[in-house]
Coordinates of C-alpha atoms and ligand atoms in Angstrom, one line a residue:
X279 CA 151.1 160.8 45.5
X280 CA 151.7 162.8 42.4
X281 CA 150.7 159.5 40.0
X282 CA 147.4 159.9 41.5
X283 CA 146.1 163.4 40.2
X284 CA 145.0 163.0 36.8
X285 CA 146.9 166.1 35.9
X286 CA 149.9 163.9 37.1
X287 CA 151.4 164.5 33.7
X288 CA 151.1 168.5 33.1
X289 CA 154.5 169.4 32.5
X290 CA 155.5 172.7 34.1
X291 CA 155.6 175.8 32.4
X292 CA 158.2 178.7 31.8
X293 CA 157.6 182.3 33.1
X294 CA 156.4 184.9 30.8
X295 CA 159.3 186.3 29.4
X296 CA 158.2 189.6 30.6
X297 CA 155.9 189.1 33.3
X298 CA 157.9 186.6 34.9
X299 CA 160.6 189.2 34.9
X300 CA 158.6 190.9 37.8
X301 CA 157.9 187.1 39.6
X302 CA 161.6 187.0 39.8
X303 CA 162.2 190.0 40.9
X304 CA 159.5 190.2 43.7
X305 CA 161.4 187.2 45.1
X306 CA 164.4 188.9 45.4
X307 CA 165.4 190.4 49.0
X308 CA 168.2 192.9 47.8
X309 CA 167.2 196.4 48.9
X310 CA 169.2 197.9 45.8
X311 CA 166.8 195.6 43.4
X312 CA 165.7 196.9 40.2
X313 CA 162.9 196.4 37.7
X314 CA 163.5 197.6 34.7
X315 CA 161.6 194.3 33.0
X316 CA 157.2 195.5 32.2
X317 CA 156.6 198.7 31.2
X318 CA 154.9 200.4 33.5
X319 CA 155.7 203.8 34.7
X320 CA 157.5 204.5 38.0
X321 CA 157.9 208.2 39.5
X322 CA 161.0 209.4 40.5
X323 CA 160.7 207.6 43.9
X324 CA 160.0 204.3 41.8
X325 CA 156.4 204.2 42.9
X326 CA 153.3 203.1 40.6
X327 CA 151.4 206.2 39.8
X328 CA 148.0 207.1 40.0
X329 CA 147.2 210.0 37.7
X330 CA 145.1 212.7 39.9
X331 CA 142.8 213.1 37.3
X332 CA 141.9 209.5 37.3
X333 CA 141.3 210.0 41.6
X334 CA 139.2 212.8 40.3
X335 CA 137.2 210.2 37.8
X336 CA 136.5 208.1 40.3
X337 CA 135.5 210.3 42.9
X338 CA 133.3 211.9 40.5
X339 CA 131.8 208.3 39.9
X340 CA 131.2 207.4 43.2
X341 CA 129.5 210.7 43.9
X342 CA 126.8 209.9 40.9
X343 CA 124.3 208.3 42.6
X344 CA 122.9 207.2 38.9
X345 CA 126.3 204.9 38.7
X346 CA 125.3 201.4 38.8
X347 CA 126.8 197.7 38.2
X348 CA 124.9 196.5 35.6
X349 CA 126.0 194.3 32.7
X350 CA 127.0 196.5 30.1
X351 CA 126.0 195.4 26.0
X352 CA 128.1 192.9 24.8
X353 CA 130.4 196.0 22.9
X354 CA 130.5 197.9 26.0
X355 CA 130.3 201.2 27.1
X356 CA 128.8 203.1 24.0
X357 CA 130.4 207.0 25.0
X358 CA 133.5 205.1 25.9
X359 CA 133.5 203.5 22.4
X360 CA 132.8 206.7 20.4
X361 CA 135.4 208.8 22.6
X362 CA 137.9 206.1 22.2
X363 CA 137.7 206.2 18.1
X364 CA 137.9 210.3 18.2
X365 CA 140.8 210.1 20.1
X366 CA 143.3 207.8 17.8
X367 CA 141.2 208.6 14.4
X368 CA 140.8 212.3 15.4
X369 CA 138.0 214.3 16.4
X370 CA 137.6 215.2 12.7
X371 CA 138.1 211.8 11.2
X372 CA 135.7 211.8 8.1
X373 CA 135.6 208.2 8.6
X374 CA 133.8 208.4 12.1
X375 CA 131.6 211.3 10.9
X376 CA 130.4 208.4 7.9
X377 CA 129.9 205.9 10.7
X378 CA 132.0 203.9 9.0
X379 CA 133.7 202.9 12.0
X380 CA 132.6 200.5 15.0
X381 CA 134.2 200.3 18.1
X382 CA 133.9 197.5 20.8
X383 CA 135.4 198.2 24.6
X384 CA 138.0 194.8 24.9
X385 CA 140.3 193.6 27.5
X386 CA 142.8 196.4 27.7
X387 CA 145.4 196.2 24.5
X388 CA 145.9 192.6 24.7
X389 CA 142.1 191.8 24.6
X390 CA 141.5 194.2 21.5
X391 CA 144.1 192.2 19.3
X392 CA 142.7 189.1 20.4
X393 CA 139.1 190.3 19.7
X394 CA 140.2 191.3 16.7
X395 CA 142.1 188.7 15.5
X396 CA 139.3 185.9 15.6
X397 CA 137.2 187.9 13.7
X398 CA 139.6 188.3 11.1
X399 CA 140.2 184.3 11.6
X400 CA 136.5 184.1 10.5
X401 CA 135.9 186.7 8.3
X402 CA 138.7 187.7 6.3
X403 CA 139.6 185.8 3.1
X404 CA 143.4 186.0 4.1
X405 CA 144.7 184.2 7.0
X406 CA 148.0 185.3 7.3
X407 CA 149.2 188.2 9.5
X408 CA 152.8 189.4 9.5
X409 CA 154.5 191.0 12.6
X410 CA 157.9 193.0 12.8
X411 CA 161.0 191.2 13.5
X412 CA 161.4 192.1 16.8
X413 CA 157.7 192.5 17.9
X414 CA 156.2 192.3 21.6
X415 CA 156.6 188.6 22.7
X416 CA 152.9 188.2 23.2
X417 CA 151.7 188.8 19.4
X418 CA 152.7 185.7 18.0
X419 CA 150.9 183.8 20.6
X420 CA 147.6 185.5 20.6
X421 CA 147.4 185.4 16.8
X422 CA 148.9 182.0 16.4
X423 CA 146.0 180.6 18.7
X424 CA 143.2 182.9 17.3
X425 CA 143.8 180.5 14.2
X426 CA 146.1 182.9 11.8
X427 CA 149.4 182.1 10.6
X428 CA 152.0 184.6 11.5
X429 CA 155.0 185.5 9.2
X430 CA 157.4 188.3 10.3
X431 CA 158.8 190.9 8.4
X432 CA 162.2 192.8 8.6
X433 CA 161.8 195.8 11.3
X434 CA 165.0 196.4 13.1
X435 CA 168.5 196.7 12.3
X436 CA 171.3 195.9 15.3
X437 CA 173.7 197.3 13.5
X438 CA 172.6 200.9 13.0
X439 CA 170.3 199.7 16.1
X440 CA 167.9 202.1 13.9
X441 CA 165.1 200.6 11.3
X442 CA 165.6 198.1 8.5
X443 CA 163.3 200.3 6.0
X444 CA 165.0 198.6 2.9
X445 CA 164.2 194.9 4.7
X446 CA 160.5 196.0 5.8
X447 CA 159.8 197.8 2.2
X448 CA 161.0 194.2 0.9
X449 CA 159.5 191.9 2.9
X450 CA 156.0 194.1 2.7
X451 CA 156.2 193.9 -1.1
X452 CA 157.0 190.0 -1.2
X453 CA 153.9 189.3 1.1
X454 CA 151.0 188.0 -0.8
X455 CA 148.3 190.4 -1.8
X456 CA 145.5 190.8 0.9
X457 CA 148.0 189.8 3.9
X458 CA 147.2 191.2 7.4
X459 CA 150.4 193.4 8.6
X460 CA 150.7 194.5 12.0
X461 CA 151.9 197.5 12.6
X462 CA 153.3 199.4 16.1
X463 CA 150.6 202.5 15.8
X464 CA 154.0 204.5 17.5
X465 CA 156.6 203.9 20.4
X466 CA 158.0 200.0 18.7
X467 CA 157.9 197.3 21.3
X468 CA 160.7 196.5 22.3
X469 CA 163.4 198.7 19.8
X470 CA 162.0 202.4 20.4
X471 CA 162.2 203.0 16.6
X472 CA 159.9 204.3 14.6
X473 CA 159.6 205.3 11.2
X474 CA 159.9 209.1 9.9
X475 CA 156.5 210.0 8.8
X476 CA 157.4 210.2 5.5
X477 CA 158.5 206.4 5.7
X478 CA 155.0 205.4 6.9
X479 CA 153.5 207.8 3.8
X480 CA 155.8 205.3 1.4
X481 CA 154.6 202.2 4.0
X482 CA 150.8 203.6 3.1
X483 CA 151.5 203.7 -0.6
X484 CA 153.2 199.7 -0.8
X485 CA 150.4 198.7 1.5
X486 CA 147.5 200.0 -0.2
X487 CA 148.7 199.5 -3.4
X488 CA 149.2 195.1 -2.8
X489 CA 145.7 195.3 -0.4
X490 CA 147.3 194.5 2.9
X491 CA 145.0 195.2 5.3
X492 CA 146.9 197.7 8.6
X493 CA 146.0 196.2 12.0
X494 CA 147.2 198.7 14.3
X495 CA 148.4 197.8 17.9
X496 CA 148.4 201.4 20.0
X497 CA 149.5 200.9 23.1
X498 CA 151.5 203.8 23.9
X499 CA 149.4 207.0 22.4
X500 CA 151.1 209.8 24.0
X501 CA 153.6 208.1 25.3
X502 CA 156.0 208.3 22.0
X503 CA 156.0 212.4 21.6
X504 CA 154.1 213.3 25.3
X505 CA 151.3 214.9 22.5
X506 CA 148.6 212.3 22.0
X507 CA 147.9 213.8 17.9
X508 CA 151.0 213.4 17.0
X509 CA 151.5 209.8 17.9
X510 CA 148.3 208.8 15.9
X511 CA 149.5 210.5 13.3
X512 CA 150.8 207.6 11.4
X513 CA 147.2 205.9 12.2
X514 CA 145.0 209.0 11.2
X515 CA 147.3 208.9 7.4
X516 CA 146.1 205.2 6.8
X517 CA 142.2 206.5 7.5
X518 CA 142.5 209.6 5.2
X519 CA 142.9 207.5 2.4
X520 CA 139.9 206.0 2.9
X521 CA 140.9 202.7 3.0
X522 CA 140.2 199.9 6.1
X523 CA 141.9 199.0 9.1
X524 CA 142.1 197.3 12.5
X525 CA 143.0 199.5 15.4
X526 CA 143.7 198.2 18.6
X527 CA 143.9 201.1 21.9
X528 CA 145.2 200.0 25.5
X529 CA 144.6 202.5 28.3
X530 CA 146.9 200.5 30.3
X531 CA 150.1 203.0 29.9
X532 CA 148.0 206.6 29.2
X533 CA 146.0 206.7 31.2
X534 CA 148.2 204.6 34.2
X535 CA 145.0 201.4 33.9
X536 CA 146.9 199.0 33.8
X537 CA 145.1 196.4 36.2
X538 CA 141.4 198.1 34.7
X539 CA 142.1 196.1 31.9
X540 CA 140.6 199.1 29.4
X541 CA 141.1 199.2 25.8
X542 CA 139.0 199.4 22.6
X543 CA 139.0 197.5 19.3
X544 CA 137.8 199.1 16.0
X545 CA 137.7 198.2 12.8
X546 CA 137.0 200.8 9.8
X547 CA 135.4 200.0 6.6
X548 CA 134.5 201.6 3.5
X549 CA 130.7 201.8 4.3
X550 CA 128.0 202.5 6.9
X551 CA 126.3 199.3 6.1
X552 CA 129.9 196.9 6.5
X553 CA 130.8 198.3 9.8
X554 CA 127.5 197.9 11.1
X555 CA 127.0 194.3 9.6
X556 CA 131.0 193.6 11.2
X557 CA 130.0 194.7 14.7
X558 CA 127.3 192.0 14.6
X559 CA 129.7 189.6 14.0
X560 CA 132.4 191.0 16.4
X561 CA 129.6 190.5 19.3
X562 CA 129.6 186.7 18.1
X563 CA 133.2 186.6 18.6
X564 CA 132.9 188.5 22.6
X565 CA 129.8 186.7 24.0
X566 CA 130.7 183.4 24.4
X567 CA 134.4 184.6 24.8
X568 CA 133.3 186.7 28.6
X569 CA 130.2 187.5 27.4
X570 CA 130.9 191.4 27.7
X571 CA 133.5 193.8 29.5
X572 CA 133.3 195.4 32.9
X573 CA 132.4 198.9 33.9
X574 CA 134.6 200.4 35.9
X575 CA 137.6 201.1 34.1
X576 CA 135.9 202.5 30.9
X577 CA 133.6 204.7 33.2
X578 CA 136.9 206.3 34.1
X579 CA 137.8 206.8 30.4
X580 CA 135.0 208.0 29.3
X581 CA 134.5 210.4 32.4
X582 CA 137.8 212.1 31.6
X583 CA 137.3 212.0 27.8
X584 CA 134.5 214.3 27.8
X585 CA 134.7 216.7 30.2
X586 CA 137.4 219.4 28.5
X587 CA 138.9 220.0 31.9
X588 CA 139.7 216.6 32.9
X589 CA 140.5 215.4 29.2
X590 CA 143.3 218.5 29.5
X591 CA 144.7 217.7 33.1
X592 CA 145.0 213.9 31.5
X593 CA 147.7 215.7 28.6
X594 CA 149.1 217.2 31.3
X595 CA 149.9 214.5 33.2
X596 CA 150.7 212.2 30.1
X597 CA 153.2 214.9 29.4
X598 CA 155.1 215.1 32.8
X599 CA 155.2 210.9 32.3
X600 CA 156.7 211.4 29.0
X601 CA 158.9 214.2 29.5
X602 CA 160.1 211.6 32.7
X603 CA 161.3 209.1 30.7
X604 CA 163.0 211.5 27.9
X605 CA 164.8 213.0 30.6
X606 CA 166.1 209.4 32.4
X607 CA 167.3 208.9 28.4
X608 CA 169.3 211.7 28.4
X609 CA 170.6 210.9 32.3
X610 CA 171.5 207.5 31.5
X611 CA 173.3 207.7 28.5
X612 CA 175.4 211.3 30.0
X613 CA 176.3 208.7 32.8
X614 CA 177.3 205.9 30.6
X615 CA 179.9 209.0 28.5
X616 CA 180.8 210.0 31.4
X617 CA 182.2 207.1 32.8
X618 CA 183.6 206.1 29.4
X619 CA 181.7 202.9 29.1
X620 CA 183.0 201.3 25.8
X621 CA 180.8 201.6 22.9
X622 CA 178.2 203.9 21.4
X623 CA 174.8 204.3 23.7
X624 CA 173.6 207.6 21.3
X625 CA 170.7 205.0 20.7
X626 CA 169.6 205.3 23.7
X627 CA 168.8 209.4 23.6
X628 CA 167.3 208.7 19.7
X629 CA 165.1 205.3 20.6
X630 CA 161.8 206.7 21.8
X631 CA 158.4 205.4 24.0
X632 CA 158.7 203.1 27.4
X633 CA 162.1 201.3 26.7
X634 CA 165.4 201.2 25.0
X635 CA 166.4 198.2 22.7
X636 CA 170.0 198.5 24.6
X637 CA 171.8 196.2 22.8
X638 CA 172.8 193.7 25.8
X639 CA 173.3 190.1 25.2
X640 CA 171.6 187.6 27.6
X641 CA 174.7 186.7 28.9
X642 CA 175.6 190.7 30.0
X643 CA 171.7 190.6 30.9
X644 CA 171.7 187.7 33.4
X645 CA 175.3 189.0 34.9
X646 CA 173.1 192.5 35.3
X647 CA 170.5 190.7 37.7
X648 CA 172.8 188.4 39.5
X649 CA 175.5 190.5 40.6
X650 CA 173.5 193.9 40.3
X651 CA 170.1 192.8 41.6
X652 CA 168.9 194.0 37.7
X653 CA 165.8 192.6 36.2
X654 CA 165.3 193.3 32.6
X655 CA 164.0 191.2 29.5
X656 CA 166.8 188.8 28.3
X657 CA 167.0 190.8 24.7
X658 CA 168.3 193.5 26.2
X659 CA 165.1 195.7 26.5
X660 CA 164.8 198.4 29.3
X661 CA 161.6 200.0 30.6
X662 CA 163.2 203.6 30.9
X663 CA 159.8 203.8 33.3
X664 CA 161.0 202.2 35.8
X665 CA 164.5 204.4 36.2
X666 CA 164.9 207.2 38.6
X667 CA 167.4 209.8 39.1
X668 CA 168.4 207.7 41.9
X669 CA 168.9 204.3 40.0
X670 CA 170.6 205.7 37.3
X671 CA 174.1 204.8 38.9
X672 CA 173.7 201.9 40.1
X673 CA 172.2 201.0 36.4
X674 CA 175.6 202.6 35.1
X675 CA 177.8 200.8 36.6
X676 CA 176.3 197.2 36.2
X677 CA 175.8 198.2 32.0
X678 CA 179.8 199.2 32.5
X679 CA 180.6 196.2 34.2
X680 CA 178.6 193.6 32.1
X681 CA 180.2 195.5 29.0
X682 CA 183.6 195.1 30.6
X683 CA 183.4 191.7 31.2
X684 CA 181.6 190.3 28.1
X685 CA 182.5 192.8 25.8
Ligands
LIG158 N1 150.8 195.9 22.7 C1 152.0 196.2 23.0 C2 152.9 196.7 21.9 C3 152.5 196.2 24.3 O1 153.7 196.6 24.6 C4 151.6 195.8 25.3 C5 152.0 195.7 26.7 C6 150.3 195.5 24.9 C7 149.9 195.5 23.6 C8 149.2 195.0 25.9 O2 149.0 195.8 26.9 P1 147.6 195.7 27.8 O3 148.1 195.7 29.2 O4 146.9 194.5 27.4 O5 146.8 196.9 27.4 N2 153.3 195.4 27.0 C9 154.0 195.7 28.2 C10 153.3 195.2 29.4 C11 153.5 193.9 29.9 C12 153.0 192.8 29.0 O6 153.8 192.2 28.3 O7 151.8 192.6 28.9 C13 155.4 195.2 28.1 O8 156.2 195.3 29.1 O9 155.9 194.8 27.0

């Protein structure tokens, strides 16, 4: 009997709103099912991709007879680390050549803002972190339980389905001095807008000017532009004025790891002496949290990172993946005009990264997945990554017909 257990009164809880988009659709028997919900990337025959040069990592590993499974230090893998902060800082950054920056290996992307955000929880005077309105659905939740209160601030606009600069300049320059602000480091989850660089330089100037402190979430580096410089571009600005800030790297979509779980958390301060007294404390805030991260996955990083033949077959391949999904942009929305599907899809072709902020209600979304077999987010949002060539069709004509029905 259920009155028995002593969990007898656990209430049940919803799906994710994204992962649960994959739970539903694994249940569904339709051969001409879609998934078009997480972002991960899909090749043209909608398979999960291995990048050869991560094969090659890990054939290389296994090979190395000085490989072993050890626990690693509680901030991980120390070339991993200081490979990790050259390649979103820069391999120039003056701030990594004044060891003003410390790195800790996390839990993928996810991990590193959580890491991150219960050190700020105990260390920083201000305990209040605005996110953009939209924003990944996740980031409320891990700050809001790491102990910070989260206010949102103006991001995207549905009617230019472009950015709300004048709403984020506002809302940036209403938010109390010292104010964490967390910032998409490139490719916005889940609208594809960005701001022009010369936006983020005036972003820079409002920021540093009222002390809010830049927590960067990168999880997409390369995947914006195909050219992993230019998306940390807005990042490396905010370090060449030698100001702080929180950066937060996934591996998960670059480097194809998702399930490794690799990702890196630093934190750069104006001193030597600060970073090295806030990595003490960030090893307070892993230990007790999983004690320290595994192996495998960072060994692949860092394996690829520094051996210049690897570290340029990775571009390579992180181009192709890129160029993949510009080109399913371009397919799509030529499909949609060509079949004269009412309304204006030119967002689709100038929203960049893993997904397009389409601009479907829930209603058109859950017709989508019921009659077409569709599974997307309910806001709308499409992983371009999972799209082939081959879907494309079908995709067009359950958009024409959801537009159609509930236009
Ligand atoms: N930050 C942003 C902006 C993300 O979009 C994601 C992943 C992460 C961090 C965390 O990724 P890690 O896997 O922890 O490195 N978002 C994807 C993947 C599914 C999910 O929600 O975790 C998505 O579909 O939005």
């Amino acid at each position: 009997m259920d009155s028995d257990s002593v969990f007898a009164s656990v209430v049940r809880a919803p799906e994710d709103p994204i992962l649960g988009v994959t739970v539903a659709y694994n249940k569904d028997t339709s051969p001409n099912k879609l998934n078009l919900g997480v972002g991960a990337y899909r090749t043209e025959e909608g398979k999960p991709l291995v990048l050869n040069v991560v094969r090659k990592a890990e054939q290389h590993l296994v090979n190395d007879k000085s490989q072993i499974k050890e626990y690693l230090p509680i901030v991980g893998l120390a070339d991993f680390n200081k490979l990790s902060a050259k390649l979103i800082f820069g391999a120039d950054s003056p701030a990594i050549q004044q060891n003003r920056v410390t790195t800790v290996q996390c839990l993928s992307g996810t991990g590193s803002l959580r890491v991150g955000a219960e050190f700020l929880a105990k260390h920083y005077h201000q305990r209040t972190i605005y996110i953009p309105t939209p924003t990944w659905g996740n980031h409320p939740k891990i700050f809001n339980l790491a102990g910070l209160s989260v206010k949102t601030y103006r991001y995207y606009d549905p009617a230019t389905r472009g950015l709300n600069f004048q709403g984020l300049l506002e809302d940036l320059g209403a938010a109390p001095s010292g104010a964490i602000v967390l910032l998409h480091a490139c490719a916005h989850n889940p609208t594809g807008v960005d701001p022009t660089l010369a936006q983020w330089e005036q972003i820079r100037q409002l920021m540093r000017s009222k002390g809010l402190l830049p927590f960067f979430d990168s999880a997409y580096q390369g995947f914006a532009s195909g050219n992993l410089d230019a998306d940390a571009q807005p990042v490396r600005t905010f370090v060449a004025d030698g100001g702080e800030c929180l950066a937060a790297q996934s591996y998960a979509k670059n480097m194809g790891l998702y399930g490794e779980r690799v990702g890196a958390l630093s934190i750069v301060c104006k001193t030597q002496d600060v970073a090295s007294r806030v990595e003490s404390q960030l090893k307070l805030v892993i230990r007790p949290m999983y004690s320290n991260p595994p192996i495998h996955g960072a060994s692949i990083v860092a394996t690829i990172l520094k051996d210049s033949n690897m570290y340029n077959e990775w571009t390579v391949e992180l181009k192709a993946m890129a160029d993949r999904i510009i080109s399913m942009r371009q397919q799509l929305y030529d499909a949609l005009s060509a079949k004269g599907t009412p309304g204006d899809w030119s967002h689709i072709i100038k929203q960049i990264g893993m997904f397009t902020f389409t601009g479907l209600n829930s209603e058109q979304v859950a017709f989508m997945t019921k009659e077409y077999h569709i599974y997307m987010t309910s806001d709308g949002r499409i992983s371009m990554a999972g799209l082939s060539s081959r879907t494309v069709p079908h995709l067009t004509d359950a958009i024409h017909a959801a537009v159609t029905r509930f236009g």
